[in-house]
């Protein structure tokens, strides 16, 4: 199989995992949120990434120790910033609803997470694909905005309560901050490239597998934020006995499965991006999030979220069509 086609196939698979893992968050009860999230975050950001990386890179920790400290710190710090964005996402959902928040966050995370790594490439403006990439990212933003509008229209039909204008404005501001910070997950991955480079040049690791070493470093910072926040809630809510509740096995199983799916998305995406070369994080990231948005809406349709909302659903289909066009343009940009 052609290398570039394989890269696209991998990112499509990654998008499936990314668009699906959120189903697990519908099965938090009877656990407290912090109890469910700690298990989920540990599985997604520590256990699964390290186990997968060690299987294909036995010298993982030796490779990391060979990388410059500044590189490691910066990559982990970007992961930490992403963790803040994830927490703000939850706060915004409470104030504005899932549709508005998801649309804003996905759009900003996809565009900022693509453009910053592009500008970090030497001679970015001279890249022949530069205008095509910018067009693809712009269309992606339009597609995400249309899907967000469809979600808002659907929620108005299904909701009997109204949120205050002040709360919505604050929620939108928080969602914007979340979207920008969420982009740092991909920026951290892009800046952790020297870790993968050490694995390839000094230890003979395949470039695809070497990307896993980069994720291990970035996600250490991400877990520091997510795990730390969960522990803070344990202290604040005095919920240390949260794991003693009856009938918790199903919720714990979903926490672990959602964690596996979450990192499966990043791990497979990283392998696809590695095959794309320098522009992998630039082109692959918006494709990943755009397809994930499409897949998550497919799951939502199957779950009945668009029942009795024919007009908003037609708007959604228009937004998904724009997303597909944007993804095709981005795919062509690096061909």
Short mmCIF file of C-alpha atoms in Angstrom, two decimals:
data_model
loop_
_atom_site.label_atom_id
_atom_site.label_comp_id
_atom_site.label_asym_id
_atom_site.label_seq_id
_atom_site.Cartn_x
_atom_site.Cartn_y
_atom_site.Cartn_z
CA UNK A 1 0.00 0.00 0.00
CA UNK A 2 1.19 3.51 -0.84
CA UNK A 3 2.66 5.23 2.24
CA UNK A 4 0.40 8.27 2.00
CA UNK A 5 -2.74 6.17 1.54
CA UNK A 6 -1.71 4.12 4.59
CA UNK A 7 -1.30 7.36 6.58
CA UNK A 8 -4.83 8.47 5.63
CA UNK A 9 -6.25 5.04 6.51
CA UNK A 10 -4.59 5.21 9.93
CA UNK A 11 -6.01 8.68 10.60
CA UNK A 12 -9.49 7.47 9.57
CA UNK A 13 -9.19 4.65 12.12
CA UNK A 14 -7.95 7.14 14.71
CA UNK A 15 -10.98 9.34 13.99
CA UNK A 16 -13.27 6.42 14.75
CA UNK A 17 -11.70 6.01 18.19
CA UNK A 18 -11.75 9.78 18.79
CA UNK A 19 -15.39 10.09 17.81
CA UNK A 20 -16.44 7.05 19.84
CA UNK A 21 -14.65 7.26 23.20
CA UNK A 22 -17.08 9.90 24.50
CA UNK A 23 -19.86 7.29 24.63
CA UNK A 24 -18.23 6.05 27.81
CA UNK A 25 -19.03 9.32 29.57
CA UNK A 26 -22.71 8.41 29.47
CA UNK A 27 -21.93 5.63 31.96
CA UNK A 28 -20.34 7.46 34.90
CA UNK A 29 -23.08 6.67 37.46
CA UNK A 30 -23.02 5.42 40.19
CA UNK A 31 -19.43 6.70 40.52
CA UNK A 32 -18.61 10.29 41.39
CA UNK A 33 -17.20 12.22 38.43
CA UNK A 34 -13.74 12.48 39.98
CA UNK A 35 -13.60 8.74 40.69
CA UNK A 36 -14.56 7.88 37.11
CA UNK A 37 -12.24 10.51 35.64
CA UNK A 38 -9.17 9.45 37.63
CA UNK A 39 -9.45 5.88 36.35
CA UNK A 40 -10.14 7.11 32.81
CA UNK A 41 -7.23 9.60 32.81
CA UNK A 42 -4.75 7.11 34.30
CA UNK A 43 -5.70 4.50 31.69
CA UNK A 44 -5.66 6.98 28.79
CA UNK A 45 -2.60 9.05 29.68
CA UNK A 46 -0.30 6.77 31.67
CA UNK A 47 -1.04 3.03 31.61
CA UNK A 48 -2.04 2.37 27.98
CA UNK A 49 0.47 4.77 26.33
CA UNK A 50 3.42 3.42 28.33
CA UNK A 51 2.45 -0.26 27.87
CA UNK A 52 1.95 0.17 24.10
CA UNK A 53 5.19 2.13 23.75
CA UNK A 54 7.20 -0.42 25.78
CA UNK A 55 5.93 -3.27 23.59
CA UNK A 56 7.31 -1.67 20.41
CA UNK A 57 10.11 0.41 22.01
CA UNK A 58 11.79 -1.65 24.77
CA UNK A 59 14.32 1.16 25.37
CA UNK A 60 11.57 3.75 25.88
CA UNK A 61 12.83 5.35 29.09
CA UNK A 62 16.44 5.26 27.93
CA UNK A 63 15.39 7.11 24.76
CA UNK A 64 13.51 9.73 26.78
CA UNK A 65 16.56 10.23 29.03
CA UNK A 66 18.69 10.86 25.92
CA UNK A 67 16.47 13.78 24.85
CA UNK A 68 17.26 17.35 25.90
CA UNK A 69 15.54 18.42 29.11
CA UNK A 70 14.12 21.59 27.58
CA UNK A 71 12.38 19.57 24.87
CA UNK A 72 10.87 17.19 27.41
CA UNK A 73 9.69 20.00 29.67
CA UNK A 74 8.11 21.99 26.84
CA UNK A 75 6.29 18.95 25.41
CA UNK A 76 4.95 17.98 28.86
CA UNK A 77 3.99 21.60 29.56
CA UNK A 78 1.94 21.73 26.36
CA UNK A 79 0.20 18.56 27.55
CA UNK A 80 -0.50 20.29 30.87
CA UNK A 81 -2.06 23.25 29.05
CA UNK A 82 -4.27 20.86 27.10
CA UNK A 83 -5.41 19.43 30.45
CA UNK A 84 -6.62 22.89 31.52
CA UNK A 85 -8.56 23.13 28.25
CA UNK A 86 -10.25 19.81 28.95
CA UNK A 87 -11.45 20.98 32.36
CA UNK A 88 -12.71 24.28 30.93
CA UNK A 89 -14.66 22.24 28.37
CA UNK A 90 -16.72 20.72 31.18
CA UNK A 91 -17.34 24.13 32.74
CA UNK A 92 -18.50 25.57 29.41
CA UNK A 93 -20.90 22.66 28.81
CA UNK A 94 -22.66 23.47 32.08
CA UNK A 95 -23.21 27.09 30.98
CA UNK A 96 -23.92 26.84 27.26
CA UNK A 97 -24.72 23.21 26.48
CA UNK A 98 -22.78 20.53 24.60
CA UNK A 99 -23.59 21.72 21.06
CA UNK A 100 -22.20 25.26 21.32
CA UNK A 101 -19.21 24.15 23.37
CA UNK A 102 -18.33 21.21 21.12
CA UNK A 103 -18.55 23.33 17.97
CA UNK A 104 -16.33 26.12 19.32
CA UNK A 105 -13.78 23.81 20.91
CA UNK A 106 -13.46 21.45 17.94
CA UNK A 107 -13.12 24.34 15.49
CA UNK A 108 -10.46 26.20 17.46
CA UNK A 109 -8.58 23.04 18.48
CA UNK A 110 -8.44 21.86 14.86
CA UNK A 111 -7.37 25.20 13.39
CA UNK A 112 -4.96 26.42 16.08
CA UNK A 113 -3.52 22.92 16.49
CA UNK A 114 -2.80 22.85 12.76
CA UNK A 115 -1.62 26.41 12.11
CA UNK A 116 0.90 26.76 14.99
CA UNK A 117 2.90 23.63 13.98
CA UNK A 118 2.77 24.90 10.38
CA UNK A 119 4.28 28.25 11.35
CA UNK A 120 6.98 26.45 13.35
CA UNK A 121 8.25 24.84 10.15
CA UNK A 122 11.09 26.80 8.59
CA UNK A 123 9.92 28.52 5.41
CA UNK A 124 6.26 27.73 6.11
CA UNK A 125 4.98 30.54 3.88
CA UNK A 126 7.05 29.22 0.97
CA UNK A 127 5.51 25.76 1.22
CA UNK A 128 3.65 25.01 -2.06
CA UNK A 129 0.80 23.54 -0.03
CA UNK A 130 0.48 26.56 2.30
CA UNK A 131 -2.55 28.21 0.57
CA UNK A 132 -4.27 24.83 0.18
CA UNK A 133 -3.82 24.07 3.88
CA UNK A 134 -5.18 27.47 4.88
CA UNK A 135 -8.20 26.97 2.60
CA UNK A 136 -8.83 23.54 4.11
CA UNK A 137 -8.58 24.86 7.68
CA UNK A 138 -10.91 27.79 6.86
CA UNK A 139 -13.51 25.43 5.38
CA UNK A 140 -13.13 23.16 8.40
CA UNK A 141 -14.02 26.10 10.66
CA UNK A 142 -17.08 26.82 8.52
CA UNK A 143 -18.18 23.18 8.70
CA UNK A 144 -17.76 23.04 12.47
CA UNK A 145 -19.70 26.31 12.84
CA UNK A 146 -22.61 24.93 10.79
CA UNK A 147 -22.74 21.72 12.85
CA UNK A 148 -22.71 23.84 16.01
CA UNK A 149 -25.66 25.89 14.71
CA UNK A 150 -27.52 22.65 13.95
CA UNK A 151 -26.87 21.48 17.50
CA UNK A 152 -28.16 24.74 18.96
CA UNK A 153 -31.33 24.54 16.85
CA UNK A 154 -31.87 20.95 17.96
CA UNK A 155 -31.37 21.83 21.64
CA UNK A 156 -33.92 24.67 21.37
CA UNK A 157 -36.50 22.18 20.11
CA UNK A 158 -35.77 19.68 22.88
CA UNK A 159 -35.26 22.06 25.79
CA UNK A 160 -37.99 23.60 27.90
CA UNK A 161 -35.63 25.85 29.88
CA UNK A 162 -33.64 28.88 28.81
CA UNK A 163 -30.13 29.80 29.84
CA UNK A 164 -29.47 33.41 30.79
CA UNK A 165 -27.70 35.57 28.23
CA UNK A 166 -24.98 36.38 30.75
CA UNK A 167 -24.32 32.70 31.41
CA UNK A 168 -24.15 31.94 27.67
CA UNK A 169 -21.67 34.78 27.03
CA UNK A 170 -19.44 33.58 29.86
CA UNK A 171 -19.75 30.01 28.61
CA UNK A 172 -18.72 31.04 25.09
CA UNK A 173 -15.64 32.84 26.45
CA UNK A 174 -14.71 29.75 28.44
CA UNK A 175 -15.27 27.56 25.36
CA UNK A 176 -12.93 29.79 23.32
CA UNK A 177 -10.24 29.42 25.99
CA UNK A 178 -10.85 25.67 26.04
CA UNK A 179 -10.55 25.41 22.26
CA UNK A 180 -7.24 27.29 22.14
CA UNK A 181 -5.78 25.29 25.04
CA UNK A 182 -7.05 22.00 23.58
CA UNK A 183 -4.93 22.64 20.49
CA UNK A 184 -1.80 22.29 22.63
CA UNK A 185 -2.14 18.51 22.63
CA UNK A 186 -1.11 18.44 18.97
CA UNK A 187 1.38 21.30 19.44
CA UNK A 188 3.00 19.27 22.21
CA UNK A 189 3.16 16.23 19.95
CA UNK A 190 4.76 18.30 17.18
CA UNK A 191 7.33 19.76 19.59
CA UNK A 192 8.09 16.31 21.01
CA UNK A 193 9.41 15.23 17.59
CA UNK A 194 13.05 15.20 18.90
CA UNK A 195 12.08 12.30 21.21
CA UNK A 196 10.92 10.27 18.22
CA UNK A 197 14.02 11.39 16.30
CA UNK A 198 16.32 9.94 19.00
CA UNK A 199 14.38 6.67 18.84
CA UNK A 200 14.77 6.48 15.04
CA UNK A 201 18.36 7.68 14.61
CA UNK A 202 20.02 6.19 17.70
CA UNK A 203 17.94 3.08 18.39
CA UNK A 204 16.66 2.10 14.94
CA UNK A 205 12.98 2.33 15.88
CA UNK A 206 10.48 2.53 13.04
CA UNK A 207 9.21 6.10 12.56
CA UNK A 208 5.59 5.03 13.10
CA UNK A 209 6.33 3.39 16.45
CA UNK A 210 8.71 6.16 17.49
CA UNK A 211 5.74 8.55 17.60
CA UNK A 212 4.51 6.68 20.68
CA UNK A 213 7.56 7.87 22.63
CA UNK A 214 6.54 11.46 21.89
CA UNK A 215 3.04 10.84 23.25
CA UNK A 216 4.37 9.37 26.50
CA UNK A 217 6.18 12.63 27.26
CA UNK A 218 3.27 14.90 26.30
CA UNK A 219 0.72 12.88 28.24
CA UNK A 220 2.76 12.92 31.44
CA UNK A 221 2.02 16.64 31.55
CA UNK A 222 -1.59 16.04 30.56
CA UNK A 223 -2.09 13.57 33.42
CA UNK A 224 -0.45 15.93 35.91
CA UNK A 225 -3.32 18.35 35.23
CA UNK A 226 -6.18 15.84 34.88
CA UNK A 227 -5.13 13.56 37.71
CA UNK A 228 -4.32 16.55 39.91
CA UNK A 229 -7.75 18.07 39.32
CA UNK A 230 -9.48 14.78 40.13
CA UNK A 231 -7.52 14.54 43.39
CA UNK A 232 -8.47 18.14 44.18
CA UNK A 233 -12.15 17.19 43.80
CA UNK A 234 -11.63 14.16 46.06
CA UNK A 235 -10.34 16.54 48.74
CA UNK A 236 -12.96 19.23 48.12
CA UNK A 237 -15.93 16.82 48.07
CA UNK A 238 -14.48 14.45 50.70
CA UNK A 239 -15.30 11.60 48.36
CA UNK A 240 -12.46 9.20 49.18
CA UNK A 241 -14.96 6.36 49.62
CA UNK A 242 -16.32 6.88 46.08
CA UNK A 243 -15.02 3.48 44.91
CA UNK A 244 -17.00 1.65 47.61
CA UNK A 245 -20.40 2.28 46.01
CA UNK A 246 -22.32 -0.83 44.89
CA UNK A 247 -22.76 -1.75 41.21
CA UNK A 248 -19.65 0.18 40.17
CA UNK A 249 -18.10 -2.45 37.89
CA UNK A 250 -19.90 -1.30 34.74
CA UNK A 251 -18.89 2.33 35.27
CA UNK A 252 -15.27 1.34 35.93
CA UNK A 253 -15.28 -0.84 32.82
CA UNK A 254 -16.50 2.10 30.72
CA UNK A 255 -13.86 4.38 32.28
CA UNK A 256 -11.12 1.95 31.23
CA UNK A 257 -12.60 1.28 27.78
CA UNK A 258 -13.04 5.00 27.10
CA UNK A 259 -9.42 5.54 28.15
CA UNK A 260 -8.21 2.84 25.77
CA UNK A 261 -10.23 4.32 22.90
CA UNK A 262 -9.02 7.84 23.72
CA UNK A 263 -5.34 6.98 23.46
CA UNK A 264 -5.93 4.55 20.59
CA UNK A 265 -7.04 7.64 18.67
CA UNK A 266 -3.85 9.55 19.49
CA UNK A 267 -1.54 6.58 19.06
CA UNK A 268 -2.88 5.63 15.64
CA UNK A 269 -3.06 9.29 14.59
CA UNK A 270 0.59 9.72 15.58
CA UNK A 271 1.58 6.80 13.39
CA UNK A 272 -0.32 8.23 10.45
CA UNK A 273 1.14 11.70 10.99
CA UNK A 274 4.65 10.21 11.13
CA UNK A 275 4.14 8.70 7.67
CA UNK A 276 3.10 12.12 6.32
CA UNK A 277 6.46 13.71 7.14
CA UNK A 278 6.94 17.26 8.45
CA UNK A 279 3.40 18.30 7.55
CA UNK A 280 1.87 15.31 9.37
CA UNK A 281 0.76 17.22 12.49
CA UNK A 282 -0.35 20.15 10.30
CA UNK A 283 -2.58 18.17 7.94
CA UNK A 284 -3.40 15.08 10.00
CA UNK A 285 -4.71 16.88 13.10
CA UNK A 286 -7.61 18.78 11.46
CA UNK A 287 -8.51 15.67 9.45
CA UNK A 288 -8.62 13.69 12.71
CA UNK A 289 -10.90 16.17 14.50
CA UNK A 290 -13.09 16.82 11.46
CA UNK A 291 -13.76 13.12 10.91
CA UNK A 292 -14.22 12.59 14.65
CA UNK A 293 -16.93 15.26 14.66
CA UNK A 294 -18.70 13.45 11.82
CA UNK A 295 -18.44 10.09 13.60
CA UNK A 296 -19.65 11.49 16.93
CA UNK A 297 -22.72 12.90 15.18
CA UNK A 298 -23.38 9.53 13.55
CA UNK A 299 -23.37 7.96 17.02
CA UNK A 300 -25.63 10.77 18.20
CA UNK A 301 -28.08 10.02 15.40
CA UNK A 302 -28.10 6.32 16.31
CA UNK A 303 -28.73 7.27 19.95
CA UNK A 304 -31.82 9.26 18.89
CA UNK A 305 -30.36 12.72 19.56
CA UNK A 306 -31.78 14.07 16.27
CA UNK A 307 -35.24 12.56 16.63
CA UNK A 308 -38.06 15.01 15.82
CA UNK A 309 -35.52 17.61 14.66
CA UNK A 310 -35.75 17.33 10.87
CA UNK A 311 -34.77 20.93 10.06
CA UNK A 312 -31.71 21.04 12.34
CA UNK A 313 -30.70 17.63 10.98
CA UNK A 314 -30.69 19.03 7.42
CA UNK A 315 -28.44 21.87 8.64
CA UNK A 316 -26.19 19.24 10.24
CA UNK A 317 -25.91 17.36 6.93
CA UNK A 318 -24.85 20.62 5.26
CA UNK A 319 -22.15 21.14 7.87
CA UNK A 320 -20.91 17.57 7.54
CA UNK A 321 -20.72 18.01 3.76
CA UNK A 322 -18.52 21.09 4.20
CA UNK A 323 -16.35 19.12 6.65
CA UNK A 324 -15.89 16.31 4.14
CA UNK A 325 -14.85 18.81 1.43
CA UNK A 326 -12.40 20.45 3.87
CA UNK A 327 -10.93 17.07 4.80
CA UNK A 328 -10.45 16.18 1.12
CA UNK A 329 -8.66 19.50 0.51
CA UNK A 330 -6.39 18.94 3.54
CA UNK A 331 -5.66 15.41 2.38
CA UNK A 332 -4.72 16.70 -1.08
CA UNK A 333 -2.50 19.42 0.45
CA UNK A 334 0.09 16.91 1.58
CA UNK A 335 -0.25 14.44 -1.29
#
